[in-house]
Coordinates of C-alpha atoms (C1' of nucleotides) in Angstrom, one line a residue:
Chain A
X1180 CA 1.8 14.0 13.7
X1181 CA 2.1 11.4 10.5
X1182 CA 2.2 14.4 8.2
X1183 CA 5.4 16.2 10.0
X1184 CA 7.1 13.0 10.3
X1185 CA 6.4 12.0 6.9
X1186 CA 7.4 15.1 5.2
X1187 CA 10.9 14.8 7.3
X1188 CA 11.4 11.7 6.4
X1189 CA 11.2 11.9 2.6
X1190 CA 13.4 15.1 3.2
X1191 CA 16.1 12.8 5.2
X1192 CA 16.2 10.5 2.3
X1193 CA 16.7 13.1 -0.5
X1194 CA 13.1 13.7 -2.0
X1195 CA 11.7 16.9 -3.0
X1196 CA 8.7 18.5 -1.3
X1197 CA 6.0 18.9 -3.8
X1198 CA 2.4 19.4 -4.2
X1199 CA 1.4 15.8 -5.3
X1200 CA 3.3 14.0 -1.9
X1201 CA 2.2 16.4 0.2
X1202 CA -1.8 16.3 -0.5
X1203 CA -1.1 12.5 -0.6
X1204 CA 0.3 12.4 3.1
X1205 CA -2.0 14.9 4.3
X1206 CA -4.9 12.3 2.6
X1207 CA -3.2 9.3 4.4
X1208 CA -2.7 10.8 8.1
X1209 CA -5.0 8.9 10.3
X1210 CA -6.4 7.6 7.5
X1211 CA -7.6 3.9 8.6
X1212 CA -9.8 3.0 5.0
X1213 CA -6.2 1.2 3.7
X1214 CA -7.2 3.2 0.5
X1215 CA -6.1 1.8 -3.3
X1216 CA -4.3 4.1 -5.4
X1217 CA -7.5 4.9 -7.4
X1218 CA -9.7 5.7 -4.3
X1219 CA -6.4 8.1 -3.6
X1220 CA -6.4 9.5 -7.0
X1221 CA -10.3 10.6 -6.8
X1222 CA -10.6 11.5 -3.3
X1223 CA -7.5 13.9 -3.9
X1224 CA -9.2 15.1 -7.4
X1225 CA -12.5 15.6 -6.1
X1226 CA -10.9 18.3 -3.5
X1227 CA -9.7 20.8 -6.1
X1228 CA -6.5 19.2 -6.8
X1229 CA -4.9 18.2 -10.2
X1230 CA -3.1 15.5 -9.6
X1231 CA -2.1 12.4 -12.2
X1232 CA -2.3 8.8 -11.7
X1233 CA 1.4 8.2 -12.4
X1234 CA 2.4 10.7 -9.6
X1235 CA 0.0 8.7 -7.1
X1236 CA 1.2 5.5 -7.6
X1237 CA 5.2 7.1 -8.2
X1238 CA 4.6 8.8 -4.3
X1239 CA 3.3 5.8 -3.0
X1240 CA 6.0 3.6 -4.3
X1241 CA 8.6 6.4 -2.8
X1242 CA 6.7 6.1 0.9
X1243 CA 7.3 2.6 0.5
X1244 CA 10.6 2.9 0.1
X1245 CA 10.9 5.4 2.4
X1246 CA 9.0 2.8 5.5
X1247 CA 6.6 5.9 5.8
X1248 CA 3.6 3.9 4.3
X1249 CA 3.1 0.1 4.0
X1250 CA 1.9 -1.7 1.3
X1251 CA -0.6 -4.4 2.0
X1252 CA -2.0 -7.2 -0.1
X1253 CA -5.2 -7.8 1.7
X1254 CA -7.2 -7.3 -1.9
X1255 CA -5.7 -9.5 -4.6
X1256 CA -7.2 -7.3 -7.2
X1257 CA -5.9 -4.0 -5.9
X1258 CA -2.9 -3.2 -3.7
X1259 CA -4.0 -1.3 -0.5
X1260 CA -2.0 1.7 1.6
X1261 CA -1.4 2.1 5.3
X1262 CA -0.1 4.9 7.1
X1263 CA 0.2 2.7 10.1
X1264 CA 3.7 1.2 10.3
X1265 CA 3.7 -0.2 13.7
X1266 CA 2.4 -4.2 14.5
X1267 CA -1.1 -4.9 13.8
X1268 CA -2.8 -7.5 11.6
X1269 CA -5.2 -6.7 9.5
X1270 CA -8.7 -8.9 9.7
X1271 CA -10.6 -8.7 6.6
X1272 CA -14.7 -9.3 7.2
X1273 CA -15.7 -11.3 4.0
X1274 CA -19.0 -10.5 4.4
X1275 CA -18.8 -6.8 5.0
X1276 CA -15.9 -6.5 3.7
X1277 CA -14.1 -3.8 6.5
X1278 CA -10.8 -4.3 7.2
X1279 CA -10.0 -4.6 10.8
X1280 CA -6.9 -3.1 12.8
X1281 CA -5.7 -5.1 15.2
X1282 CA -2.6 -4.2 17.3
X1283 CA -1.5 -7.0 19.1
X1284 CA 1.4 -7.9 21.1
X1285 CA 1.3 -11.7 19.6
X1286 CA 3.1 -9.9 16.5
X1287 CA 5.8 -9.8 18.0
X1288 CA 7.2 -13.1 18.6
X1289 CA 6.3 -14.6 15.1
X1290 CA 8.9 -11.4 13.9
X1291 CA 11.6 -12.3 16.2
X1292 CA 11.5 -16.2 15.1
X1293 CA 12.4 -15.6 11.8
X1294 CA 15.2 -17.2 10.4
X1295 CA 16.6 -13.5 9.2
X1296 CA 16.4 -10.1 9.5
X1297 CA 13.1 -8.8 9.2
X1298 CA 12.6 -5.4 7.3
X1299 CA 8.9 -5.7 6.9
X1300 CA 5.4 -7.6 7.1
X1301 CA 1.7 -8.0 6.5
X1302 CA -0.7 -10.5 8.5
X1303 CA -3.9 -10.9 6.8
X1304 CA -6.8 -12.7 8.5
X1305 CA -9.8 -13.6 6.7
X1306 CA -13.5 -14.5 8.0
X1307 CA -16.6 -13.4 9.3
X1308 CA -16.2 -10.6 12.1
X1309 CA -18.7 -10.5 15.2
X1310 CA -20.9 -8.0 14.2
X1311 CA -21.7 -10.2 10.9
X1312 CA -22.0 -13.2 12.7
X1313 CA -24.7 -11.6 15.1
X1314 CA -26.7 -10.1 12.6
X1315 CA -27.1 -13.9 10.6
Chain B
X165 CA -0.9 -38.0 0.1
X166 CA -2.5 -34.6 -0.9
X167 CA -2.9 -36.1 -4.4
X168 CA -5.8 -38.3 -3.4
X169 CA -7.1 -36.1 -0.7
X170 CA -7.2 -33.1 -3.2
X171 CA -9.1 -35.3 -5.6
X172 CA -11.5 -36.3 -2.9
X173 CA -12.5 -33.3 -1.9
X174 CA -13.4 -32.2 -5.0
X175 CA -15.8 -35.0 -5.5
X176 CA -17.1 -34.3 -2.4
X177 CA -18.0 -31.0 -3.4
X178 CA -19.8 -32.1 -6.6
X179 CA -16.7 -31.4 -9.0
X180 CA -15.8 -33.3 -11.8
X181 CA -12.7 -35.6 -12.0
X182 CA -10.6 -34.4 -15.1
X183 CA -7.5 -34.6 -16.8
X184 CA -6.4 -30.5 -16.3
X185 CA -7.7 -31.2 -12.5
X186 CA -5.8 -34.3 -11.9
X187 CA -2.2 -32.0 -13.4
X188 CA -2.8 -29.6 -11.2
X189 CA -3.2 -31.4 -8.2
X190 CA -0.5 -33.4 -9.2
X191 CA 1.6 -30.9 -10.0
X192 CA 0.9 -29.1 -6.3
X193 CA 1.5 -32.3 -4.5
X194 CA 4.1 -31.5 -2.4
X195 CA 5.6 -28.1 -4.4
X196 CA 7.4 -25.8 -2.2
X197 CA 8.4 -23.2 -4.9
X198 CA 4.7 -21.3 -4.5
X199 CA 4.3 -21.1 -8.4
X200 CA 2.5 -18.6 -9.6
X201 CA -0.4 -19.6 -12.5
X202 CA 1.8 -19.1 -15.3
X203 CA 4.9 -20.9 -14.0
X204 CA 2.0 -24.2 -13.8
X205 CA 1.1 -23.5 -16.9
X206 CA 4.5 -23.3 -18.6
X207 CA 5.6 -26.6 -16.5
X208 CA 2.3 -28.5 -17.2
X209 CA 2.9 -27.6 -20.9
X210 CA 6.4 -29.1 -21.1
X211 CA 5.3 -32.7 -19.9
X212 CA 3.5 -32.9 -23.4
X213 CA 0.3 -31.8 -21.7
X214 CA -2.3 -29.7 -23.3
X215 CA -4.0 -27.3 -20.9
X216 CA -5.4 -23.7 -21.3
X217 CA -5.0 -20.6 -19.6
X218 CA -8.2 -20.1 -18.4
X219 CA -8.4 -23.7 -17.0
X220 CA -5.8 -23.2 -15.1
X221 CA -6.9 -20.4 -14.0
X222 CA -10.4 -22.0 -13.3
X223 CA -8.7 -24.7 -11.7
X224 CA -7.0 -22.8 -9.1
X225 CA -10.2 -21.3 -8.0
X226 CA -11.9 -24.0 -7.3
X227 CA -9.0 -25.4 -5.3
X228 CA -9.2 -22.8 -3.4
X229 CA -12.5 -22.6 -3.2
X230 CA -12.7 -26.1 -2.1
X231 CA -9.9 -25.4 0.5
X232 CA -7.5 -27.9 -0.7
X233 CA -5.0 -24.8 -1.6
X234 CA -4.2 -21.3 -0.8
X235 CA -3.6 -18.6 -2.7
X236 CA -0.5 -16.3 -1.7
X237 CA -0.2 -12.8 -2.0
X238 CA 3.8 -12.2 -1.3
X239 CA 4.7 -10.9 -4.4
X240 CA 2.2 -8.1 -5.3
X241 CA 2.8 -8.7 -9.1
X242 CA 1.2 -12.4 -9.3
X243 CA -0.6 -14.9 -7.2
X244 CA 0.7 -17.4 -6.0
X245 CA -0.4 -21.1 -4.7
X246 CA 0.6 -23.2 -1.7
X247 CA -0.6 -26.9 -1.1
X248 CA 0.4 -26.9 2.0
X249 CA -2.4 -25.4 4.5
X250 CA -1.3 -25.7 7.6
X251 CA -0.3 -23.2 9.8
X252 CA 3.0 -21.6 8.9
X253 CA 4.9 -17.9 7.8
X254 CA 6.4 -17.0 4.5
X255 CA 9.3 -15.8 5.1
X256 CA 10.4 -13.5 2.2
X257 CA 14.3 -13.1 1.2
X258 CA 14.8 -9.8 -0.4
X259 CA 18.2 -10.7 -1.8
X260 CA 17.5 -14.1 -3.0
X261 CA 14.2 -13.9 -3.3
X262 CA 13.5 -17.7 -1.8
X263 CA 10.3 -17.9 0.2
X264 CA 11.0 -19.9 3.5
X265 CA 8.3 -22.0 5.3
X266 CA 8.1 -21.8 8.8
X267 CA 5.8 -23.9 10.5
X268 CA 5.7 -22.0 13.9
X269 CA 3.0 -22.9 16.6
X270 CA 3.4 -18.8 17.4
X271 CA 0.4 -18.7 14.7
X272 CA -2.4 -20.1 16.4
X273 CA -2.1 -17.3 19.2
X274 CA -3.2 -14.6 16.5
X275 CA -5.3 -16.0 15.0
X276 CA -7.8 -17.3 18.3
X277 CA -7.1 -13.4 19.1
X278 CA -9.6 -12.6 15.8
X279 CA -13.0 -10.7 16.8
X280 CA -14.5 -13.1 14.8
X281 CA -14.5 -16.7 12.6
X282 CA -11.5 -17.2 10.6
X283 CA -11.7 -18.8 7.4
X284 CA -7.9 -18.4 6.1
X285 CA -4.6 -16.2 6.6
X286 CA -1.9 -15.3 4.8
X287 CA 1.4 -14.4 7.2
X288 CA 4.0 -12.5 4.9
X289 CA 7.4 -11.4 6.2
X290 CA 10.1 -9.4 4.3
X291 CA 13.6 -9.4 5.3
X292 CA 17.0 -10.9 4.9
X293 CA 17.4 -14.7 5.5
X294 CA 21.0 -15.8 7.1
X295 CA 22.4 -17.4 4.5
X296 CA 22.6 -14.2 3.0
X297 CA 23.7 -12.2 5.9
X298 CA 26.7 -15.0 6.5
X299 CA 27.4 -13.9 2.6
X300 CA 27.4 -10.5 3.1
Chain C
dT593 C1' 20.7 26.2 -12.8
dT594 C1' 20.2 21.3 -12.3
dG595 C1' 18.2 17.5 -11.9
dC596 C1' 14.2 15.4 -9.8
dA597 C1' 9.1 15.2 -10.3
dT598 C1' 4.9 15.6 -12.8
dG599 C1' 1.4 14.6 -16.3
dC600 C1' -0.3 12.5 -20.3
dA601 C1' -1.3 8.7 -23.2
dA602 C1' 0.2 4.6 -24.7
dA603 C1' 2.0 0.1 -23.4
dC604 C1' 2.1 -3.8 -20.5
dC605 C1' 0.7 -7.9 -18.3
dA606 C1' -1.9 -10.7 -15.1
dT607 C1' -6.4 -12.1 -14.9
dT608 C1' -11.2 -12.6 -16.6
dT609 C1' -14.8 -13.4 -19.8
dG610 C1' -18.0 -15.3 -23.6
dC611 C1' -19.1 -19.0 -26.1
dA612 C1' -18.9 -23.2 -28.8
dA613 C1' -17.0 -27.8 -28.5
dA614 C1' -15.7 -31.7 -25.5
dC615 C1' -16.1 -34.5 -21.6
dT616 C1' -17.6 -36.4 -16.8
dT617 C1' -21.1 -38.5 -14.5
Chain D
dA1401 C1' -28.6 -37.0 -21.8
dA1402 C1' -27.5 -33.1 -18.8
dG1403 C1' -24.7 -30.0 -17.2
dT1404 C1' -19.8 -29.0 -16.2
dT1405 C1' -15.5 -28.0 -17.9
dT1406 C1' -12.3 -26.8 -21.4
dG1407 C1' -9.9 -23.9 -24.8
dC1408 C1' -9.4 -20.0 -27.5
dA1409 C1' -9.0 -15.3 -28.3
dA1410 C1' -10.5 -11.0 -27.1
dA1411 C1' -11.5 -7.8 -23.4
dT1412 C1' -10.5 -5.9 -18.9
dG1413 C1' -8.3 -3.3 -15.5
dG1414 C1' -4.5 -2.3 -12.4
dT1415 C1' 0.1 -0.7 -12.9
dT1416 C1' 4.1 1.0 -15.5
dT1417 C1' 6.7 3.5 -18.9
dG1418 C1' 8.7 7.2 -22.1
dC1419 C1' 9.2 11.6 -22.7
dA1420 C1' 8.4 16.6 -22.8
dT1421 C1' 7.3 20.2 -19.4
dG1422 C1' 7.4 22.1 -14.8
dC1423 C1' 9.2 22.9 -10.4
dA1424 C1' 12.0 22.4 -5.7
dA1425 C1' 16.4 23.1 -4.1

DNA sequence: TTGCATGCAAACCATTTGCAAACTT
DNA sequence: AAGTTTGCAAATGGTTTGCATGCAA
């Protein structure tokens, strides 16, 4: 479960169990909306919980660091949050704007041609998704 | 040359041809640093060229718009613009912070594999290029 | 007890906006 | 002439910062 394995990991790497990174995990397992650090913020507020905006984006940036969370870039106003770690492009409707999972083994091979070592990645696709295109 | 086929598409879209346009382009035409709107701004201003903010700005938009350039999201603090639209990863150097092209025909797989039309990508990948592993 | 973490409000900085003047067509 | 586009400066909005207080270890 991403919650056990999360809180593990930030105690492996040094970081305190608090309040704040907990309810922030706990919002994030299975959590497929890639949420912005706002939509965190008030989701977390409107359950009971006093939490600040410094701390969310402070826990974020230490899963980050941490590789428990990714960041993703799929909204150029806003950077977005995914519990999912493991390789799947994201395929953004532009009409209804969902954002689209995809795990695909076609990752893969674009990761292992790189002239480097890889530590990280983010495929964004944009376009219409099926559903949109039936309905027009 | 992108230069003229820039210009053109903009007519053909029912732009106007002007002076802050024509920098731009020209600036773009073949630039492999992926500048970000203020480094144009601050390079356009040096050649003894008056330009705005906003126009730049504007200007990038509607390039985009038009599809004659992409806007890339590999650094999450600024935008950043690419002439080049044709297939190809951004390969992401941690240490030295240089953004490496790859023109790789492992692209075209993921992105037929889209439930849906795509309109534009963005392939971002974070690591450690060789030349800095050899240094290391 | 010892620092790391939180919360607040102010600061920051990339980007956007409103509007009058200038320019392309 | 008509309608875009530009330029300026002010506004916006996401993110970061400084510092005193609180809390996990």
């Amino acid at each position: 479960m991403f919650k056990d394995i999360a809180i593990a990991a930030l105690r492996e790497n040094g970081y305190k169990i608090t309040k704040p990174r907990e309810w922030i995990v706990e919002y994030l397992d299975g959590n497929k909306n890639h949420p912005t650090a706002l939509e965190i913020f008030d989701d977390i507020r409107k359950s009971d919980k006093s939490i600040s905006f410094a701390t969310v984006y402070n826990t974020l940036d230490t899963l980050v660091k941490a590789n428990i969370i990714n960041e993703i870039t799929i909204d150029s106003q806003s950077s977005r949050y995914d519990p999912d770690t493991s390789n799947h492009v994201h395929f953004l409707c532009e009409k209804c704007k969902k954002v689209i999972d995809i795990h695909s083994d076609k990752v893969k091979p674009i990761l292992e041609s790189m002239p480097g070592k890889v530590s990280g990645f983010d495929i964004i696709v944009r376009g219409e998704c099926d559903s949109c295109i039936k309905k027009s």
